[in-house]
Amino acid sequence: MAAINVVSWLLILGLFSHCSATNIRLNTDYRLDNILILVQNENFASVDNMKALKGYLAYVSHQMARATEAVGRRISINTVRLLVPPSKIAELKNAGVFPSMPATWESEVSADVVLENPGGKVKTIPADECYGPNKWIKMPEYTVRRNATANSFLRELSIYLWGLLSESVSGVQFYQDGSGTFQPSVCSSNTPGQYRLRNSISSGADSSSICLSELVRFENFSLAKMQEICEFTTKPSPTGNNWGSILSQPVSLFCDSKSFNNDTRVHHSSQVPNPFNRACGGLSAGEVLRKHPHFLPTTPGASVQETQPTVLLVEKSAFRDVVLVLDVSGSMNHDRIKNEIRSATIYVKYFLETGARLSIVSFSATARELQTLLKVSDDSVREQLAKKIQSLAAGGSTNISGAIYEAMSILGATAPYTKSQTGFVVLITDGEHNTGPNLTVAIEQAAKTSIVFDTISISRYADERMARLANLTNGRSTFVSENTPRMLNWRSPLQIW
């Protein structure tokens, strides 16, 4: 493949955001299926490390069952799907570490958890609203060998799955309640623990007294001074975990309302100035969880005692079939179609992986296959595909649903649509659907398959349902203003490794 200075294209390449909808489902045993973990680092995907990951997930599942049972429903992990670099599949299969299965919907962009090489903490990319849509969990590789981090992972999984938010207040250990009393910034003001002077070791005396006796020396004592001098540490519970909320520290329980849980050590404090209280109106984690479908009394099923998860190795083909769908309706005239042609040409010539098969579809009032699936074996094939794209001209109405059905048909997906039907589609459009079959129905049909749709809207008039199509199919959606020279970033959504 010809070389290109990628940096030189940054002014015309826009960025995608991760918009995938999770495939995690709660089964009738109240166990979670289809958690997808992506292992990015080939060197980390060794037999020993994957065995450690298996044990780590078993511990997380056990802790989840304990924490959720206290809220009202025992939920644990049933199946985890593991996506590793294709070069490691044979080694892991031969070692018999996991049962294996062929990939259907699983892809990098649909991963719930991403194992990363750098250090750091387990971290979800959170929403800023109660029940908001959260993004993937980033998990440092070292954590899988440390069960001590399991509750940190459970905290982030709770945020990711159930729309909770953190109860931590960055850099703030205390707040003043309605009476002006200093309280630790933990979920419950009744959390067992002790005050202590910072950078000091208690000599057996009551740490709270030591800290507070020091404070009385200051006139006009302020919250800032309290923060400077004192700290609060929770006491270990009989199980070895700290008391308090799983959303603020790597502990073992969710804070809850007094009316549901009699244990005062987990009673929620609505006055703590944390993201959770601000977004959820002072509700406790337990109250928020019981409004989630996984915890509703009407959700059918029955809890089981089993918590051991099954980890499945996903066998993903090194190459794939991609359909590039290009809008050539009348509204694409002039600069829009020029930008579309230029970006699609860049993708075909420089970013589409060698060995993949590509089909090209153009659409206006109808959808037309310009190129049947063709294996990209060398640069001559790339040039052949680029010439097809460069011959496009704009004119006609906009039949997005027809383009969706045509792309699915090329990938072998016909009614009845099922999850066994796979492939990738990139759909670029600037207009609203105005002719052809019902677009909402077409999107619903696409969601029944495992075909991933990445959608690019290149004007403010583009149909707003494009984001929904990407979301329902574990794809990515992006908007590019017609008034900017930026166009597309083909790197993230369409490269495998």
XYZ file of C-alpha atoms in Angstrom:
497
model
C 0.000 0.000 0.000
C 1.304 3.463 -0.886
C 2.638 5.538 1.967
C 1.015 8.785 3.055
C 1.867 11.464 5.566
C -1.259 11.162 7.696
C -0.519 14.409 9.533
C -0.957 16.338 6.282
C -4.568 15.212 6.125
C -5.572 16.272 9.623
C -7.120 19.525 8.427
C -9.644 17.607 6.334
C -10.221 14.680 8.667
C -12.871 15.030 11.416
C -13.055 13.000 14.595
C -15.590 10.355 15.492
C -17.003 9.927 18.956
C -17.823 6.559 20.479
C -21.598 6.190 20.338
C -22.102 2.474 20.561
C -25.024 0.938 22.414
C -24.045 -1.937 24.657
C -25.170 -5.493 23.882
C -25.174 -6.421 27.579
C -28.447 -8.096 28.534
C -29.940 -9.336 31.811
C -31.157 -12.927 31.504
C -33.985 -14.544 33.451
C -31.547 -15.756 36.117
C -30.733 -12.073 36.689
C -27.258 -12.603 35.294
C -25.527 -10.366 32.761
C -24.697 -11.688 29.305
C -22.507 -10.328 26.482
C -20.036 -8.106 28.330
C -17.409 -7.493 25.630
C -13.790 -6.924 26.669
C -11.225 -5.746 24.124
C -7.565 -6.636 24.716
C -5.543 -4.201 22.620
C -1.986 -5.241 23.405
C -0.811 -8.391 21.627
C 1.954 -8.956 24.173
C -0.514 -8.849 27.056
C -2.857 -11.452 25.523
C -0.790 -14.353 26.874
C -2.194 -17.570 28.303
C -1.157 -16.652 31.866
C -2.649 -13.160 31.691
C -5.910 -14.398 30.227
C -6.174 -17.003 32.999
C -5.662 -14.188 35.501
C -8.401 -12.173 33.779
C -10.770 -15.131 34.082
C -10.176 -15.357 37.840
C -10.488 -11.599 38.234
C -13.888 -11.569 36.525
C -15.094 -14.365 38.813
C -14.199 -12.232 41.827
C -15.916 -9.167 40.336
C -19.066 -11.208 39.680
C -19.152 -12.441 43.284
C -18.773 -8.900 44.619
C -21.503 -7.655 42.270
C -23.924 -10.292 43.576
C -23.261 -9.222 47.160
C -23.658 -5.498 46.465
C -26.799 -5.768 44.339
C -28.507 -8.241 46.657
C -28.401 -5.550 49.348
C -30.257 -3.237 46.944
C -33.024 -5.763 46.300
C -31.956 -8.035 43.444
C -28.971 -10.371 43.236
C -27.263 -9.736 39.877
C -24.014 -11.306 38.699
C -22.038 -11.848 35.493
C -22.941 -14.830 33.307
C -21.017 -14.484 30.021
C -18.069 -12.345 28.979
C -16.839 -12.191 25.383
C -13.145 -11.603 24.890
C -11.847 -9.917 21.753
C -8.082 -10.342 21.312
C -5.704 -9.617 18.418
C -6.221 -12.296 15.706
C -2.575 -13.371 16.042
C -3.274 -14.659 19.593
C -6.390 -16.721 18.924
C -4.609 -19.968 17.989
C -2.367 -19.840 21.076
C -5.299 -19.306 23.435
C -7.431 -21.963 21.739
C -4.629 -24.530 21.909
C -4.150 -23.807 25.612
C -7.844 -24.481 26.240
C -8.195 -21.395 28.423
C -11.643 -20.439 27.066
C -14.332 -21.927 24.851
C -14.282 -20.146 21.482
C -17.025 -18.830 19.211
C -17.141 -17.073 15.816
C -17.642 -13.316 15.871
C -21.071 -11.958 14.983
C -21.699 -8.448 16.345
C -18.439 -8.190 18.290
C -16.036 -5.468 17.152
C -13.614 -2.956 18.628
C -16.165 -0.150 18.556
C -18.747 -2.231 20.447
C -16.405 -3.088 23.336
C -17.722 -2.338 26.823
C -14.308 -2.627 28.460
C -10.964 -1.738 26.897
C -7.837 -3.218 28.467
C -5.090 -0.641 27.997
C -1.341 -0.892 28.257
C -0.678 2.333 30.226
C -0.949 2.441 33.984
C -3.550 4.424 35.864
C -6.938 3.629 37.351
C -10.028 1.815 36.152
C -12.152 4.590 34.671
C -15.482 4.983 32.911
C -16.085 7.864 30.524
C -19.203 9.047 32.414
C -22.263 11.034 31.516
C -23.087 14.205 33.447
C -26.719 13.331 34.087
C -28.538 10.762 36.189
C -29.224 7.635 34.072
C -27.140 9.247 31.314
C -25.553 7.153 28.534
C -22.013 6.309 29.619
C -19.159 5.297 27.366
C -16.689 2.458 27.594
C -14.620 1.464 30.622
C -10.870 1.862 30.337
C -9.016 -0.680 32.430
C -5.221 -0.816 32.941
C -3.775 -4.240 32.191
C -2.127 -4.645 35.598
C -5.504 -4.681 37.362
C -6.387 -8.214 36.215
C -3.730 -9.617 38.545
C -4.920 -7.640 41.568
C -8.225 -8.675 43.137
C -7.888 -5.608 45.347
C -8.988 -3.553 42.324
C -12.108 -5.667 41.701
C -14.429 -3.304 43.553
C -12.989 -0.368 41.626
C -13.959 -2.198 38.452
C -17.385 -2.995 39.901
C -17.872 0.693 40.706
C -17.115 1.674 37.100
C -19.249 -1.160 35.729
C -22.150 0.129 37.848
C -21.669 3.616 36.446
C -21.466 2.224 32.896
C -24.409 -0.183 33.124
C -26.920 1.569 35.319
C -26.342 5.277 34.715
C -24.946 6.088 38.149
C -22.312 8.740 38.802
C -19.351 9.042 41.101
C -19.851 9.993 44.748
C -16.253 11.155 44.995
C -15.503 14.853 45.255
C -12.121 15.416 43.675
C -9.709 16.873 46.223
C -12.483 17.509 48.757
C -12.528 15.387 51.915
C -15.044 17.423 53.924
C -18.143 19.578 53.589
C -20.290 21.568 56.031
C -23.789 20.266 56.667
C -26.863 22.417 57.322
C -25.823 23.011 60.932
C -22.315 24.077 59.932
C -20.723 20.876 61.231
C -17.805 19.460 59.246
C -18.629 16.057 57.758
C -16.486 13.715 55.655
C -17.394 13.727 51.947
C -18.508 10.104 51.928
C -21.916 8.751 51.070
C -23.106 8.291 54.633
C -22.381 10.617 57.531
C -22.620 7.443 59.656
C -19.763 5.701 57.850
C -17.453 4.183 60.498
C -14.057 5.839 60.336
C -11.667 8.192 61.993
C -10.318 11.713 61.662
C -6.590 12.109 61.723
C -4.015 14.783 61.161
C -2.530 14.671 57.699
C 0.981 13.210 57.515
C 0.772 11.964 61.089
C 0.394 8.582 62.777
C -2.003 8.099 65.651
C -0.305 6.848 68.819
C -3.351 5.006 70.042
C -5.385 8.017 71.107
C -8.684 8.858 69.485
C -7.663 10.276 66.105
C -10.826 12.344 65.955
C -9.930 14.073 69.221
C -6.366 14.686 68.079
C -7.560 16.272 64.855
C -10.344 18.342 66.383
C -8.243 19.545 69.325
C -5.774 20.897 66.806
C -8.538 22.721 64.999
C -9.709 24.764 67.991
C -6.456 26.698 67.915
C -7.609 28.500 64.799
C -9.907 31.482 64.880
C -12.490 31.825 62.114
C -11.855 28.210 61.189
C -12.751 27.480 57.552
C -13.483 24.475 55.390
C -10.231 25.142 53.551
C -8.325 24.879 56.841
C -10.114 21.617 57.682
C -9.071 20.259 54.299
C -5.490 21.335 54.899
C -5.096 19.788 58.344
C -7.332 16.720 58.559
C -8.271 13.615 56.659
C -10.919 10.950 57.167
C -10.336 7.225 56.661
C -13.053 4.582 56.705
C -12.678 1.555 58.960
C -12.478 -1.962 57.515
C -15.639 -4.044 57.719
C -15.572 -7.638 59.009
C -15.133 -8.808 55.386
C -11.993 -6.715 54.996
C -13.604 -4.076 52.800
C -14.061 -0.487 53.897
C -17.506 0.665 54.911
C -19.126 3.251 52.722
C -20.344 3.508 49.171
C -19.005 1.573 46.237
C -19.402 4.748 44.170
C -16.910 6.781 46.169
C -14.247 4.236 47.129
C -13.349 0.669 46.159
C -15.697 -0.688 48.819
C -18.413 -3.275 48.716
C -21.893 -1.759 49.089
C -24.137 0.893 47.553
C -25.443 3.691 49.719
C -29.194 3.514 50.174
C -32.161 5.274 51.725
C -33.075 4.886 55.378
C -36.503 3.589 54.410
C -35.036 0.575 52.572
C -31.879 -0.374 54.455
C -31.647 -0.450 58.247
C -27.838 -0.396 58.273
C -26.990 3.183 59.259
C -23.472 2.773 57.880
C -24.797 2.925 54.313
C -27.511 5.560 54.757
C -27.216 8.113 51.984
C -26.250 11.717 52.696
C -27.884 14.004 50.150
C -25.855 17.043 51.274
C -22.444 15.877 50.023
C -21.525 18.162 47.083
C -20.668 15.329 44.693
C -21.614 14.701 41.024
C -24.127 12.004 41.986
C -26.167 14.224 44.313
C -26.109 17.126 41.855
C -27.292 15.048 38.899
C -29.738 12.759 40.707
C -31.432 15.304 42.954
C -30.063 13.870 46.183
C -31.296 10.314 45.555
C -29.201 7.439 46.862
C -27.550 4.877 44.602
C -30.003 2.249 45.821
C -32.995 4.417 44.903
C -31.603 5.103 41.433
C -30.810 1.436 40.843
C -34.326 0.315 41.773
C -35.682 2.516 38.961
C -33.447 0.824 36.387
C -35.092 -1.967 34.316
C -32.613 -4.521 35.697
C -34.029 -3.981 39.192
C -37.724 -3.360 38.515
C -40.145 -5.804 40.193
C -41.831 -6.307 36.810
C -38.645 -7.635 35.180
C -39.267 -11.402 34.816
C -36.867 -13.932 36.274
C -35.435 -15.288 39.502
C -32.034 -14.829 41.124
C -29.629 -17.756 41.409
C -26.707 -18.314 43.771
C -24.221 -19.084 40.993
C -21.814 -16.215 40.262
C -19.060 -17.893 38.215
C -18.963 -16.297 34.739
C -18.195 -18.049 31.460
C -15.545 -16.303 29.352
C -15.784 -16.895 25.592
C -12.949 -16.267 23.139
C -14.303 -14.480 20.066
C -12.748 -15.639 16.791
C -12.796 -12.662 14.515
C -11.675 -12.906 10.915
C -8.550 -10.906 10.118
C -10.376 -9.392 7.126
C -13.886 -8.181 6.554
C -16.476 -7.040 4.068
C -17.214 -3.305 3.892
C -19.873 -1.463 1.892
C -19.171 2.216 1.242
C -22.511 4.011 0.694
C -22.301 7.481 -0.869
C -25.095 10.053 -1.176
C -25.288 11.521 -4.719
C -28.667 13.271 -4.356
C -29.164 16.782 -5.732
C -28.321 18.502 -2.456
C -24.798 17.031 -2.659
C -23.913 19.318 -5.565
C -20.753 21.436 -5.689
C -18.424 21.343 -2.658
C -20.257 18.635 -0.736
C -19.814 15.918 -3.335
C -16.239 17.047 -3.913
C -15.498 16.593 -0.205
C -17.286 13.238 -0.163
C -15.334 11.979 -3.192
C -12.049 13.223 -1.782
C -12.556 11.610 1.636
C -13.823 8.310 0.212
C -10.837 8.195 -2.137
C -8.430 8.759 0.764
C -10.056 5.910 2.677
C -9.851 3.475 -0.248
C -6.295 4.356 -1.230
C -4.670 4.714 2.168
C -6.726 3.401 5.093
C -8.726 0.343 3.998
C -6.794 -2.695 5.201
C -5.240 -4.979 2.601
C -7.235 -8.204 2.371
C -10.629 -6.613 3.061
C -13.381 -6.755 0.451
C -15.093 -3.508 -0.535
C -18.332 -2.744 -2.342
C -19.391 0.763 -3.379
C -23.030 1.928 -3.460
C -24.307 5.313 -4.612
C -27.831 6.505 -3.909
C -30.245 9.285 -4.725
C -33.850 8.313 -5.601
C -32.622 4.716 -5.838
C -29.566 2.834 -4.618
C -27.117 1.369 -7.130
C -24.154 -0.942 -6.610
C -21.212 0.606 -8.468
C -18.780 -2.099 -7.420
C -19.426 -5.639 -6.229
C -17.385 -6.890 -3.286
C -13.777 -6.824 -4.439
C -10.763 -8.008 -2.463
C -8.233 -5.246 -1.880
C -5.075 -7.183 -2.709
C -2.727 -4.444 -3.951
C -2.450 -0.802 -5.033
C -3.867 -1.492 -8.487
C -7.152 -2.585 -6.910
C -7.201 0.563 -4.787
C -6.789 2.681 -7.916
C -9.616 0.779 -9.596
C -11.927 1.468 -6.652
C -10.888 5.127 -6.479
C -11.819 5.643 -10.139
C -15.318 4.318 -9.421
C -15.720 6.893 -6.654
C -14.338 9.770 -8.713
C -16.942 9.206 -11.434
C -19.838 10.205 -9.152
C -22.166 13.122 -9.950
C -25.043 14.588 -7.902
C -28.744 14.690 -8.780
C -32.136 13.427 -7.574
C -33.967 12.867 -4.275
C -32.738 11.044 -1.145
C -33.630 7.394 -0.504
C -31.636 6.469 2.595
C -33.712 3.395 3.430
C -33.118 2.006 -0.058
C -29.383 2.458 0.478
C -29.552 0.624 3.820
C -31.372 -2.356 2.316
C -28.991 -2.455 -0.669
C -25.933 -2.477 1.593
C -27.371 -5.251 3.764
C -28.231 -7.307 0.676
C -24.658 -7.015 -0.627
C -23.453 -8.367 2.730
C -25.807 -11.331 2.372
C -28.442 -10.076 4.792
C -32.015 -10.616 3.657
C -35.252 -11.051 5.596
C -35.700 -12.555 8.096
C -32.808 -10.559 9.559
C -30.734 -12.235 12.297
C -27.618 -11.630 14.387
C -25.699 -14.157 12.281
C -25.609 -11.613 9.444
C -22.399 -9.574 9.680
C -20.364 -6.907 7.915
C -19.598 -3.203 7.971
C -21.280 -0.251 6.263
C -20.125 3.350 6.025
C -22.999 5.645 5.028
C -22.401 9.297 4.100
C -25.331 11.666 3.552
C -26.204 15.358 3.703
C -29.983 15.287 3.414
C -33.244 14.100 4.877
C -34.826 10.885 3.701
C -37.626 11.921 1.298
C -38.415 8.926 -0.889
C -38.475 5.139 -0.723
C -39.377 2.695 2.091
C -39.974 3.840 5.667
C -36.590 4.824 7.136
C -37.465 4.037 10.753
C -38.443 0.502 9.763
C -35.225 0.100 7.764
C -33.187 1.126 10.806
C -35.066 -1.364 12.990
C -34.380 -4.125 10.464
C -30.671 -3.238 10.379
C -30.561 -3.452 14.184
C -31.719 -7.086 14.008
C -28.451 -8.010 12.277
C -24.832 -7.812 13.448
C -23.947 -5.421 10.626
C -22.189 -2.317 11.962
C -23.220 1.015 10.423
C -20.918 4.019 10.720
C -22.795 7.149 9.649
C -21.458 10.536 8.598
C -23.789 13.531 8.322
C -22.203 16.387 6.402
C -24.722 19.194 6.847
C -27.195 20.435 9.425
C -29.970 19.167 7.143
C -28.834 15.535 7.321
C -31.475 13.177 8.682
C -31.240 13.060 12.486
C -31.999 9.338 12.416
C -28.466 8.603 11.171
C -27.186 8.810 14.744
C -29.853 6.312 15.804
C -28.829 3.902 13.031
C -25.219 3.981 14.224
C -26.218 3.685 17.875
C -28.472 0.658 17.370
C -25.880 -1.202 15.299
C -22.850 -0.547 17.520
C -21.416 1.847 14.981
C -20.190 5.406 15.218
C -21.909 8.581 14.174
C -20.373 11.939 13.392
C -21.544 15.322 12.171
C -19.372 17.545 9.988
C -20.435 21.117 9.310
C -20.802 21.997 5.646
C -18.924 25.228 6.351
C -15.681 23.566 7.433
C -13.036 21.860 5.316
C -12.823 18.933 7.727
C -14.346 15.693 6.593
C -13.741 12.215 7.918
C -11.373 10.263 10.120
C -11.152 6.766 8.713
C -8.618 5.563 11.242
C -10.720 4.664 14.272
C -13.936 3.160 12.891
C -12.572 1.163 9.987
C -9.220 -0.247 10.940
C -9.137 -3.548 12.826
C -5.846 -3.535 14.712
